[in-house]
mmCIF file of C-alpha atoms in Angstrom:
data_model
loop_
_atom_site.group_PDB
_atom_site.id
_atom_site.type_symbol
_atom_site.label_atom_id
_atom_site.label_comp_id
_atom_site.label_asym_id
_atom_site.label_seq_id
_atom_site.Cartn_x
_atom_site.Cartn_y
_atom_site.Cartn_z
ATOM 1 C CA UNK A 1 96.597 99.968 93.126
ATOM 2 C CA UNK A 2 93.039 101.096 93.707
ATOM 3 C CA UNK A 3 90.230 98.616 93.549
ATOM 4 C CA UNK A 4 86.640 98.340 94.061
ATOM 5 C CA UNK A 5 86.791 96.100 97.349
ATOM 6 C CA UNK A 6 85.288 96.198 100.354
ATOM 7 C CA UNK A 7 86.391 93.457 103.351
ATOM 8 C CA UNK A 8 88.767 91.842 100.674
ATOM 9 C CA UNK A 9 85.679 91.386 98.483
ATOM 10 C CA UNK A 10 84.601 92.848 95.324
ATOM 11 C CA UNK A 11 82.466 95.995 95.727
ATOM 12 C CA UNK A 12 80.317 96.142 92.754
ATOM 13 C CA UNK A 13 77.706 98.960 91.607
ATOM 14 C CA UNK A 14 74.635 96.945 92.539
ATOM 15 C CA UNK A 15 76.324 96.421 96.111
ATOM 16 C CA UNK A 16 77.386 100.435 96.445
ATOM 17 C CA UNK A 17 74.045 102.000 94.810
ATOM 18 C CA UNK A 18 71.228 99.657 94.476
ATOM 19 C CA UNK A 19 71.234 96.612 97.395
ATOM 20 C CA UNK A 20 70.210 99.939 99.961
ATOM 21 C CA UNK A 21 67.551 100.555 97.791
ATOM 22 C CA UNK A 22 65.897 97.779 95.953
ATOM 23 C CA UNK A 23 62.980 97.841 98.127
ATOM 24 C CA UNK A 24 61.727 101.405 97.606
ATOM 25 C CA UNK A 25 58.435 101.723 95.971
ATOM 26 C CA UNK A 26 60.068 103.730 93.263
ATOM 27 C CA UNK A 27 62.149 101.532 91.816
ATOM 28 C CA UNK A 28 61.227 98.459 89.585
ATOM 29 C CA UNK A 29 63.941 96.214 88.371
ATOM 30 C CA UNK A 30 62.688 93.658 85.406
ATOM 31 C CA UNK A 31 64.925 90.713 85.385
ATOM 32 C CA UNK A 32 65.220 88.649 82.600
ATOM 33 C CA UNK A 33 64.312 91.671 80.357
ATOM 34 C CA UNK A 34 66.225 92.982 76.951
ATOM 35 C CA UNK A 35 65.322 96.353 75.843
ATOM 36 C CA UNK A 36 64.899 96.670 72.327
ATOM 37 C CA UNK A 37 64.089 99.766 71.207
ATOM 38 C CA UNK A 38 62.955 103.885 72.455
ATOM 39 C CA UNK A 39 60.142 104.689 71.020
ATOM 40 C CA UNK A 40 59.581 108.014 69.621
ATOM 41 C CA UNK A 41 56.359 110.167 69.162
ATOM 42 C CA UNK A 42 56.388 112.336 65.644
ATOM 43 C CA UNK A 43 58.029 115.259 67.452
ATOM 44 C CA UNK A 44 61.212 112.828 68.429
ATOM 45 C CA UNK A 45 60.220 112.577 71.938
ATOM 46 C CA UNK A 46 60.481 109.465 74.097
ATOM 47 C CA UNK A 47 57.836 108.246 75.161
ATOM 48 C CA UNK A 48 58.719 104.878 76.664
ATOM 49 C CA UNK A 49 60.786 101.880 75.850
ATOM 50 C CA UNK A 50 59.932 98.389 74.328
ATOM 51 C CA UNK A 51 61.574 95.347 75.887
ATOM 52 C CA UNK A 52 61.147 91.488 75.178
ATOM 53 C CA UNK A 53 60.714 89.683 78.706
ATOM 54 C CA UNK A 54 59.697 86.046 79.379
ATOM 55 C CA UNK A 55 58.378 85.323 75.755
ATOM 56 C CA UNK A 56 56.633 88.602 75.364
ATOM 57 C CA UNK A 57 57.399 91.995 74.092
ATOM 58 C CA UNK A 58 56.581 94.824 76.627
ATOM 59 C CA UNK A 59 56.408 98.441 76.908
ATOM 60 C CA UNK A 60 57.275 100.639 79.515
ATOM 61 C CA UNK A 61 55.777 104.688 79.450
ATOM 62 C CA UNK A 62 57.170 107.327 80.529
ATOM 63 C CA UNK A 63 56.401 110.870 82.290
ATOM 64 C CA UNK A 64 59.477 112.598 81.366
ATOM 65 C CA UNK A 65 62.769 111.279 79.857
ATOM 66 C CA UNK A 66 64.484 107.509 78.742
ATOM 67 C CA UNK A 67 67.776 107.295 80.188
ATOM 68 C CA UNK A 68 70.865 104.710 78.428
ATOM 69 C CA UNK A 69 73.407 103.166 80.713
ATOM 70 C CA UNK A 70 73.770 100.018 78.414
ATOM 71 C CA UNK A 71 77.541 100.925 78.059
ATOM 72 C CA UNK A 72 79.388 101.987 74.946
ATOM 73 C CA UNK A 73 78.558 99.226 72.990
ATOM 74 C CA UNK A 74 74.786 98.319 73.356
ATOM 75 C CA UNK A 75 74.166 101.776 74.182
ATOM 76 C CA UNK A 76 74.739 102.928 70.686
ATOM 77 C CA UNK A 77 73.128 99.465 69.479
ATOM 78 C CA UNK A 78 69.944 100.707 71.261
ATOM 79 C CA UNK A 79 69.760 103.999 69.640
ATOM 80 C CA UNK A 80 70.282 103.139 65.943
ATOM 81 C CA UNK A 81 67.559 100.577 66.535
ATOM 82 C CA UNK A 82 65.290 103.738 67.520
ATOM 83 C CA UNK A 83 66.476 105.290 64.141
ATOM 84 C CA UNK A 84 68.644 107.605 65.763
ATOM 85 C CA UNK A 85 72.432 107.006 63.688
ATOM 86 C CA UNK A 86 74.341 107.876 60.151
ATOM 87 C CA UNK A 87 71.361 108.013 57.989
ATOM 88 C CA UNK A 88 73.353 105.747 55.391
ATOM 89 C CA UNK A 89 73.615 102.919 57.654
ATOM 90 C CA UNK A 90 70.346 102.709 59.193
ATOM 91 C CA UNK A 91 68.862 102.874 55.551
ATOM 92 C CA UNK A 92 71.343 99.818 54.729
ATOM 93 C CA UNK A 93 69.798 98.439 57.656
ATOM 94 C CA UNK A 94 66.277 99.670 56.391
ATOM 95 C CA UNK A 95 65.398 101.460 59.651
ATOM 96 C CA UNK A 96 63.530 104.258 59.569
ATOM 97 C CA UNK A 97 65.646 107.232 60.154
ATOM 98 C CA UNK A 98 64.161 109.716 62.899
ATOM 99 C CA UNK A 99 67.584 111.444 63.597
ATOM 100 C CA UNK A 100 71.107 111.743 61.905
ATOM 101 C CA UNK A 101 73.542 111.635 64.045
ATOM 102 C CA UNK A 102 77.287 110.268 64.088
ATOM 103 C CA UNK A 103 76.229 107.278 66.406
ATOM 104 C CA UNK A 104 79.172 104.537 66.666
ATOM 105 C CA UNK A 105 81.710 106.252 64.542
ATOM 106 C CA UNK A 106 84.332 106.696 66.886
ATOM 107 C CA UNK A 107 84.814 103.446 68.736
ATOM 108 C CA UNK A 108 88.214 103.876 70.974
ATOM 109 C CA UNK A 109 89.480 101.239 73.504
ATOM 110 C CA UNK A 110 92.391 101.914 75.743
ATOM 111 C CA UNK A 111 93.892 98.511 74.194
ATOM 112 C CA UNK A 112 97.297 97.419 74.020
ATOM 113 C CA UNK A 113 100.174 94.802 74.355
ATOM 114 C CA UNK A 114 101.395 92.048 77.238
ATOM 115 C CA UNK A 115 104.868 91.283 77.521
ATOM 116 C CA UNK A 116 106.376 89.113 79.876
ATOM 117 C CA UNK A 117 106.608 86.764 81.546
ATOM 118 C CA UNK A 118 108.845 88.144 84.081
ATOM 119 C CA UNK A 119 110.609 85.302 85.864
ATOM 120 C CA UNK A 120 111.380 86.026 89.695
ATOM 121 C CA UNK A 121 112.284 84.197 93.070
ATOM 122 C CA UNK A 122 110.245 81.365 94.126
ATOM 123 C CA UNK A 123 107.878 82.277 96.188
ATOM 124 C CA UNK A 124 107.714 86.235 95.158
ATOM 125 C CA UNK A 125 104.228 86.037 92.879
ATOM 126 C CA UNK A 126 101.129 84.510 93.059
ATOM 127 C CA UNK A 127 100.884 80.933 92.087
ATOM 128 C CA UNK A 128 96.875 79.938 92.440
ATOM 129 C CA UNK A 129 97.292 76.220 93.349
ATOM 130 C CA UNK A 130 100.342 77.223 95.846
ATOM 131 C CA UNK A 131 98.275 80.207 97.470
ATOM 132 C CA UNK A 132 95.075 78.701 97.402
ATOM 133 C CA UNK A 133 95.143 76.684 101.194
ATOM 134 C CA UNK A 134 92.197 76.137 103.504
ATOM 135 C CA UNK A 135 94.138 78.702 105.668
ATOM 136 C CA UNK A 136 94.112 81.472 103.013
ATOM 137 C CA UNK A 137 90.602 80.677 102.534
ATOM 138 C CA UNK A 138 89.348 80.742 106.243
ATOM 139 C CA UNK A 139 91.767 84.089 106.526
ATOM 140 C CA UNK A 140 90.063 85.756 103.779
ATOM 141 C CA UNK A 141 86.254 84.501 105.352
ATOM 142 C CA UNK A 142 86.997 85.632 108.460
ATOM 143 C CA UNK A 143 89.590 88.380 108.090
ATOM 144 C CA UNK A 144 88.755 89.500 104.311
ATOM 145 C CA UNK A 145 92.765 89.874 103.971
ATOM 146 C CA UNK A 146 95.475 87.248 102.436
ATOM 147 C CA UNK A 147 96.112 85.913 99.082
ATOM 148 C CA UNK A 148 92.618 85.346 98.405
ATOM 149 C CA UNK A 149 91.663 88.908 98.499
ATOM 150 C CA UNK A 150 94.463 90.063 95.948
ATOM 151 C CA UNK A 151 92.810 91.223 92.054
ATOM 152 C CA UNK A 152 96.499 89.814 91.376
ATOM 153 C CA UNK A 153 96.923 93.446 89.296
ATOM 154 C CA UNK A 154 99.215 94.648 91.744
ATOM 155 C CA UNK A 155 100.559 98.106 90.615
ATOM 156 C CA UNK A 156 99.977 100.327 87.764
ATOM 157 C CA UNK A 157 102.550 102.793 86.116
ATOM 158 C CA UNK A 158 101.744 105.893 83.824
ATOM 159 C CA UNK A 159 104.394 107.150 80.846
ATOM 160 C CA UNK A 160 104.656 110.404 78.730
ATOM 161 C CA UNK A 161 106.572 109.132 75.632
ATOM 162 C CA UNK A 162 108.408 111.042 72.822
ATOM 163 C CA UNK A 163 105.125 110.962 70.878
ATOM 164 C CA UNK A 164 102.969 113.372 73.410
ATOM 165 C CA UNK A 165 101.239 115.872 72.476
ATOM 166 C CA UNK A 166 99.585 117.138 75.723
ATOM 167 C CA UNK A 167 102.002 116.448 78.183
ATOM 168 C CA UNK A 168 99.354 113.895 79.680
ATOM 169 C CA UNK A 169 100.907 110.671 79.845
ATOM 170 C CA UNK A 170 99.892 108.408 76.967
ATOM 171 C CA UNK A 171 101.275 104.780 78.416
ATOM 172 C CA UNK A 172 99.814 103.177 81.205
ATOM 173 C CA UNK A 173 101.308 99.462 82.199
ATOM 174 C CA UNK A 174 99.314 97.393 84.703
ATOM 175 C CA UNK A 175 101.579 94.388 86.592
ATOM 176 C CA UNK A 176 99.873 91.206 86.475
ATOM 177 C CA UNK A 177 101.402 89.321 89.626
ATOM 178 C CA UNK A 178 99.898 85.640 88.240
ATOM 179 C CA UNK A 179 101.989 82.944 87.289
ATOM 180 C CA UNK A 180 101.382 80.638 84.472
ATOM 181 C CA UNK A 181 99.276 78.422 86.736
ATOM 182 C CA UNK A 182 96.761 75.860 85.373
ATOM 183 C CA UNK A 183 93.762 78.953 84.852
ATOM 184 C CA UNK A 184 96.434 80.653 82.529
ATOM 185 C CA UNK A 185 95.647 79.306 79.312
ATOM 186 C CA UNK A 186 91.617 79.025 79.204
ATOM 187 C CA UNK A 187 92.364 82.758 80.923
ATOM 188 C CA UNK A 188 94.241 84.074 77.641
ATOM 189 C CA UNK A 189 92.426 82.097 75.187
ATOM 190 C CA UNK A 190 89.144 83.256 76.388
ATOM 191 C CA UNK A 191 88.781 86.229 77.904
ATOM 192 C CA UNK A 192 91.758 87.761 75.314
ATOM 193 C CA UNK A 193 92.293 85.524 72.108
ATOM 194 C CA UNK A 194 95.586 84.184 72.906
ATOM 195 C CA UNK A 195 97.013 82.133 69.251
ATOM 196 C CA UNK A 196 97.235 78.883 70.742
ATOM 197 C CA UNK A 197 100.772 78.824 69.243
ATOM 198 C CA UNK A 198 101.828 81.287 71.557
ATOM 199 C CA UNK A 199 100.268 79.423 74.719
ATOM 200 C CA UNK A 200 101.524 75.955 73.665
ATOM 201 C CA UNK A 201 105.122 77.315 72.237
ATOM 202 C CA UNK A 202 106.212 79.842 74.300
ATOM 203 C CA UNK A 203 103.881 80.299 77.399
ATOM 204 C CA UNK A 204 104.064 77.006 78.283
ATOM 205 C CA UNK A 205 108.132 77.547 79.492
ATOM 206 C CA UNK A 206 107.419 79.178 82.320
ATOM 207 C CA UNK A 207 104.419 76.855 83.808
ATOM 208 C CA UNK A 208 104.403 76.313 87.256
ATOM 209 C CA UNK A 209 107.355 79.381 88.069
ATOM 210 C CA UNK A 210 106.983 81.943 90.211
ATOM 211 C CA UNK A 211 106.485 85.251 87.250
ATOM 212 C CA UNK A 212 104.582 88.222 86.066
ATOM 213 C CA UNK A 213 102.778 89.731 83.093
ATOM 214 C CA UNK A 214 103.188 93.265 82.632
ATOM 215 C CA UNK A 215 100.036 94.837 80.422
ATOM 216 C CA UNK A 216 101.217 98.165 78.399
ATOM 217 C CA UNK A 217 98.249 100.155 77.013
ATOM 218 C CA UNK A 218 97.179 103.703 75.050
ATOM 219 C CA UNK A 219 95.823 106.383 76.731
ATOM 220 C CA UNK A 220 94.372 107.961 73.899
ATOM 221 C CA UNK A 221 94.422 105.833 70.522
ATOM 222 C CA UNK A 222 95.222 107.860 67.948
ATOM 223 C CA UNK A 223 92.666 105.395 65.334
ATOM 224 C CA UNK A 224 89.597 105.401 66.063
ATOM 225 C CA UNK A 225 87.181 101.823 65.092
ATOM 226 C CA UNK A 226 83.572 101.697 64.367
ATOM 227 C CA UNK A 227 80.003 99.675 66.265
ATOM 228 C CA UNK A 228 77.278 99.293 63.385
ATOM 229 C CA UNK A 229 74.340 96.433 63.751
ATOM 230 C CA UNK A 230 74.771 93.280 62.191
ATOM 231 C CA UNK A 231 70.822 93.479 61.201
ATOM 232 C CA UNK A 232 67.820 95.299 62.316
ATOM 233 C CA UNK A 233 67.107 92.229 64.809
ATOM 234 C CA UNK A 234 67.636 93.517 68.061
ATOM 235 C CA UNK A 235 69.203 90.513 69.179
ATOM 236 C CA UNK A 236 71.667 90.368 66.417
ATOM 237 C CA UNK A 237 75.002 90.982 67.886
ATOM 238 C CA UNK A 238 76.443 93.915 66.752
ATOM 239 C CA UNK A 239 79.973 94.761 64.202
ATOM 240 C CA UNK A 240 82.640 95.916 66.266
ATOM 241 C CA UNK A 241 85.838 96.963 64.537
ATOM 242 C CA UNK A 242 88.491 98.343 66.796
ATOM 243 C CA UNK A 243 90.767 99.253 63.791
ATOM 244 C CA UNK A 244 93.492 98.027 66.785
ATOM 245 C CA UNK A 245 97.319 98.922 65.499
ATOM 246 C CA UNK A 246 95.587 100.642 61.877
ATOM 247 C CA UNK A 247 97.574 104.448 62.960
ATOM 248 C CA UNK A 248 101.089 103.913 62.894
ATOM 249 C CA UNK A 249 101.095 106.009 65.451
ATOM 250 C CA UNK A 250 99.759 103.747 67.842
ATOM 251 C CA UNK A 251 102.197 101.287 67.131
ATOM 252 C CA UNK A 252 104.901 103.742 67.704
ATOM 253 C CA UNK A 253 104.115 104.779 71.358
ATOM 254 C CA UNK A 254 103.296 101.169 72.405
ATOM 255 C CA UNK A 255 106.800 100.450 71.340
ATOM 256 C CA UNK A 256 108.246 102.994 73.918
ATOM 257 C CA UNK A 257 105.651 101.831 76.095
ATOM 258 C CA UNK A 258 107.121 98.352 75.811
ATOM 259 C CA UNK A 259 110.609 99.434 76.436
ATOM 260 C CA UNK A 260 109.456 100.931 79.125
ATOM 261 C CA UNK A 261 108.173 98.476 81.148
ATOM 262 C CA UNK A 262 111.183 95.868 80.150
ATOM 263 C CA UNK A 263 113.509 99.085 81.795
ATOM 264 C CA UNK A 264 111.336 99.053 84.808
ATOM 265 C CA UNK A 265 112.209 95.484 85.717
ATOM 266 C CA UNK A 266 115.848 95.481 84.499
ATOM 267 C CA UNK A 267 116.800 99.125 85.360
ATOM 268 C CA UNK A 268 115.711 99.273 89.107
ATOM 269 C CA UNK A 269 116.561 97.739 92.161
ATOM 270 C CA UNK A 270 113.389 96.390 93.861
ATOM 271 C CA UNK A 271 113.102 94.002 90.628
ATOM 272 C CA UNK A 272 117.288 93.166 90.588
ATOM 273 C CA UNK A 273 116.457 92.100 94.271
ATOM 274 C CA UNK A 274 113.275 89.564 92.907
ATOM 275 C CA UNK A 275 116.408 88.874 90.276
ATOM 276 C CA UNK A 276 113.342 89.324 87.907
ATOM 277 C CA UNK A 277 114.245 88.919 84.150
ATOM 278 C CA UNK A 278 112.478 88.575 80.622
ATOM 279 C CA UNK A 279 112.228 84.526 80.212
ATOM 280 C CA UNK A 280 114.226 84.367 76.957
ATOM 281 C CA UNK A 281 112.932 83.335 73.785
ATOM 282 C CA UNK A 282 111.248 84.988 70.866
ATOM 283 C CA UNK A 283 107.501 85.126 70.462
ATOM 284 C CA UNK A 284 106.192 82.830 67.523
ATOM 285 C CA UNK A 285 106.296 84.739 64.669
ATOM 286 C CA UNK A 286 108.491 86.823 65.329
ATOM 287 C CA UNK A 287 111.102 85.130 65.289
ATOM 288 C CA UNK A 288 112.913 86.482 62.185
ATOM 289 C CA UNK A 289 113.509 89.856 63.871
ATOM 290 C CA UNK A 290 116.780 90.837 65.922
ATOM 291 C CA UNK A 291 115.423 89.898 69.459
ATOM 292 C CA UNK A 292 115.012 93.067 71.384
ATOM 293 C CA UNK A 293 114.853 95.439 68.815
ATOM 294 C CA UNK A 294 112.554 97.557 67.842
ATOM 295 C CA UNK A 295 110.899 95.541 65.124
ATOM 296 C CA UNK A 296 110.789 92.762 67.385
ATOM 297 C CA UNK A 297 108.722 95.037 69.948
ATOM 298 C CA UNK A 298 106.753 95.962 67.104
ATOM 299 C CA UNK A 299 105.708 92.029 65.806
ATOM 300 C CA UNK A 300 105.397 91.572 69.692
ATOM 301 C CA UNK A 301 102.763 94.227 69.721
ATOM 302 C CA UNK A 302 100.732 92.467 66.871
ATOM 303 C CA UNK A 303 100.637 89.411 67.784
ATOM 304 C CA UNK A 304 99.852 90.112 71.641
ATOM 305 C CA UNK A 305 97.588 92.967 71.390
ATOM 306 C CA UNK A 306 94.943 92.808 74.047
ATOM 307 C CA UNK A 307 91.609 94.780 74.857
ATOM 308 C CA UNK A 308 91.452 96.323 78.363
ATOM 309 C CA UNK A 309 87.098 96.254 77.887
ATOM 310 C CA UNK A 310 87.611 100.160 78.231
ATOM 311 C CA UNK A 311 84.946 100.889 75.265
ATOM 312 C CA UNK A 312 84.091 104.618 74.859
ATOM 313 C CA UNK A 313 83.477 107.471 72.515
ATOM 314 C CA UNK A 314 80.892 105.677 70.499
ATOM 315 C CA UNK A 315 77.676 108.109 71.424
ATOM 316 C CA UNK A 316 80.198 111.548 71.859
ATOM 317 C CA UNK A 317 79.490 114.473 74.263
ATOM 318 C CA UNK A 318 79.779 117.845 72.285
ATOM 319 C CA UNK A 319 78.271 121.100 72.537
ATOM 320 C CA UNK A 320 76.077 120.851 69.620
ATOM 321 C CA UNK A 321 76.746 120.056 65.551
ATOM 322 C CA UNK A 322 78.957 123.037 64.397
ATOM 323 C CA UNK A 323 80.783 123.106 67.328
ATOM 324 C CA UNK A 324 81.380 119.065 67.626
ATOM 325 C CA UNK A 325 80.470 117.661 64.167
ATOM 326 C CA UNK A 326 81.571 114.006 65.999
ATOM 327 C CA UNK A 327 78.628 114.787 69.290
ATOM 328 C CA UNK A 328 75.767 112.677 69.581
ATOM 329 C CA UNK A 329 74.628 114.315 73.390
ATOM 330 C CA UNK A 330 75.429 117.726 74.911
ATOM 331 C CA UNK A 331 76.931 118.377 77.565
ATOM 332 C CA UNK A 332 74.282 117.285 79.943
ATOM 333 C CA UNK A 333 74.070 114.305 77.992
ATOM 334 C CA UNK A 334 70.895 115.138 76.565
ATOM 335 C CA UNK A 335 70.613 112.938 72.612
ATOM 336 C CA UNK A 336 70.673 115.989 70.302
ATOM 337 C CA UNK A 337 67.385 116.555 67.783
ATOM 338 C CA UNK A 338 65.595 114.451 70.544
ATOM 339 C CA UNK A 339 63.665 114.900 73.497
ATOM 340 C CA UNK A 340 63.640 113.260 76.389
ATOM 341 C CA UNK A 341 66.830 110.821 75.870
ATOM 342 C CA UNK A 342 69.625 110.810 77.501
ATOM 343 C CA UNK A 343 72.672 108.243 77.962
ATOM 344 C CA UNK A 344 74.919 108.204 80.733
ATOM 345 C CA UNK A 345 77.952 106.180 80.558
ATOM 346 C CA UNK A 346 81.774 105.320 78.937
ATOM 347 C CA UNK A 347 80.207 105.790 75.432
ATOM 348 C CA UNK A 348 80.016 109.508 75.634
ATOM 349 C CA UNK A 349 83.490 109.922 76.677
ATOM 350 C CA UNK A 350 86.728 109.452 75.021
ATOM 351 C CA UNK A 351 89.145 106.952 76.384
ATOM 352 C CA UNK A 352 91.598 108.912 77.896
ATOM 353 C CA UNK A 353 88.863 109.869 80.593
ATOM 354 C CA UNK A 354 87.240 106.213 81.229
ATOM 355 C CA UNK A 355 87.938 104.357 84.115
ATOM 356 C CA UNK A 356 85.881 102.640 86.582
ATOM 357 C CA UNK A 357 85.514 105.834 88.968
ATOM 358 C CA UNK A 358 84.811 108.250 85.687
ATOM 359 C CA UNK A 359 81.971 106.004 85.212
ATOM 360 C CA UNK A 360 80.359 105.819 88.754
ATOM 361 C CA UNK A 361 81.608 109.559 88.946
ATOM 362 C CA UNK A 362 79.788 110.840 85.685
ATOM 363 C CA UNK A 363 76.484 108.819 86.549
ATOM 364 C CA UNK A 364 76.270 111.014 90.077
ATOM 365 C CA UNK A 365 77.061 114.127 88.620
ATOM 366 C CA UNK A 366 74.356 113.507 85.974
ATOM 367 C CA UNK A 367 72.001 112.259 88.760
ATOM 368 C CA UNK A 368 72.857 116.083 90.150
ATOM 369 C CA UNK A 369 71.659 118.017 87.858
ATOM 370 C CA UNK A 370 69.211 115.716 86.294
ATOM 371 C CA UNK A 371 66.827 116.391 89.472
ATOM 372 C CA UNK A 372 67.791 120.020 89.707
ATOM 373 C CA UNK A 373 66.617 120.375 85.823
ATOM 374 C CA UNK A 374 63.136 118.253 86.919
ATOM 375 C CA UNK A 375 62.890 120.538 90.370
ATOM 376 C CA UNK A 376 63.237 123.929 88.426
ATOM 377 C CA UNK A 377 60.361 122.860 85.996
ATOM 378 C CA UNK A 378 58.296 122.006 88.616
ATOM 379 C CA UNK A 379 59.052 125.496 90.874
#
């Protein structure tokens, strides 16, 4: 699988674009500062931003245009704090409305369902305090290679189910190579909201063997949730409501998707030769239904459904109202009824197109013609 990694380490966006560059007298980077609003001259063009640094709001002017990469959730916070959102809400919110537009009203996530885990040969995953040595760690110093280098997400697998409409594949499963090691549990309860029952009752079987997760998501959600602000405070945190598993179907292809993956360990021969098999027990609460079958999958799916942090669609790209009643920017990702205001990032596109290189990849292309557009005025 693809990563971000350069010498066995992580190769982040501030390493790739901005370390180079940090020292050029035309860019200034405020740490420790929150942006809280754009601010808007009578005609609905930016003129700046306000932000609250050390103690103290600030503003920051500008010549010629405000640009968002806050991401698909506080990007969308940001604008209906400038009054720029469904007219309704920001009045609920009592924030003066300076442009109605369908801001937030199509939250998607490419979310989905773990199964597993997977119980294999000793020796054939990755067990943290087993892998961990001083020699893996002075290999991956030195060499940038070994255990230590591994994201532990070792292969991912795409599916066109029954339930496609575009002949795109809808499913994609991600194979978590961890074991349930001593990191599992905070892992699962933290960073995904693991029931405790689950962790305690069933996850705890397979604690210290060799194992693996598989991670089986949507494409392209058929339900869509919703972002709106908690308050007008700007460091309120906003209301996110995925509507997760609301379309049935949603629930429908994840089912296939499960089936899938269970198929891909028992059905082919690289996993028969890690003798790799579905540890054997039912998930609490779901106990009542036939094990295996398809309302088992189902109550398997709700009670291990799972965010993959791929936020999108909440600030749409369209070509204008008529066209796209759901678009927020056009398609140079310009805020429509505005001036001056763009945002660049996973909120204006629609899950089935975010990734971590569709990010990077639509932030370059926008830097493209972004300076063409301010070199033609100036010619």
């Amino acid at each position: 699988m693809d990563l971000y990694q350069k010498n066995g380490r992580r190769w982040t966006a501030y390493k790739a674009y901005i370390k180079n560059i940090e020292k050029r007298e035309s860019l200034l980077v405020k740490k420790y500062a929150t942006v809280t609003k754009i601010l808007l001259d009578n005609k609905n063009r930016a003129t700046g931003v306000e932000y609250y640094q050390n103690g103290r709001y600030r503003l920051a002017l500008v010549k010629k245009e405000v640009i968002l990469a806050a991401g698909a959730i506080q990007s969308p916070k940001l604008l209906m704090l400038s009054g720029i959102g469904p007219r309704q809400h920001l009045e609920a919110m009592k924030i003066p409305v300076r442009v109605d537009l369908p801001v937030g009203e199509n939250l998607q996530d490419s979310y989905g369902a773990i199964i597993g885990p997977f119980l294999t040969n000793s020796g054939s995953s990755f067990l943290a305090e087993r892998e961990l040595t001083f020699r893996s760690l002075v290999e991956w110093q030195s060499l940038g290679t070994g255990p230590v280098q591994s994201s532990r997400i070792e292969a991912s697998n795409y599916l066109t189910t029954s339930y496609a409409t575009s002949g795109n594949p809808d499913i994609t499963t991600y194979l978590y190579t961890d074991s349930m090691d001593s990191n599992f549990d905070p892992l699962m309860s933290t960073a995904f909201n693991i029931n405790d029952d689950i962790l305690n009752e069933y996850f705890r079987k397979a604690k210290w063997l060799d194992s693996f997760m598989q991670f089986v998501t949507l494409n392209s959600p058929s339900g869509v949730g919703e972002l709106r602000l908690r308050d007008k405070d700007p460091f309120s945190r906003p209301i996110i409501d995925p509507k997760y598993l609301e379309h049935p179907q949603d629930v429908k292809v994840l089912v296939e998707g499960i089936k899938f993956a269970m198929d891909l360990v028992e059905g082919t021969q690289s996993f028969k030769e890690l003798n790799g098999t579905l540890m054997s027990g039912s998930i609490p609460g779901c106990e009542s239904h036939t094990y295996r079958s398809d309302a088992y999958w189902e109550c398997l799916v709700r009670h291990m459904t799972l965010t993959s942090y791929k936020y999108a669609w909440t600030v749409p790209m369209g070509k204008d109202r008529s066209n796209s009643p759901e678009a927020v920017v056009d398609s140079k990702l310009r805020v429509l009824e505005t001036t001056g205001v763009r945002v660049i990032d996973s909120s204006t596109l629609p899950t089935a197109l975010v990734s971590h290189s569709s990010v990077q990849a639509i932030a370059e292309l926008a830097s493209s013609f972004i300076l063409k557009e301010w070199q033609d005025s100036l010619n």
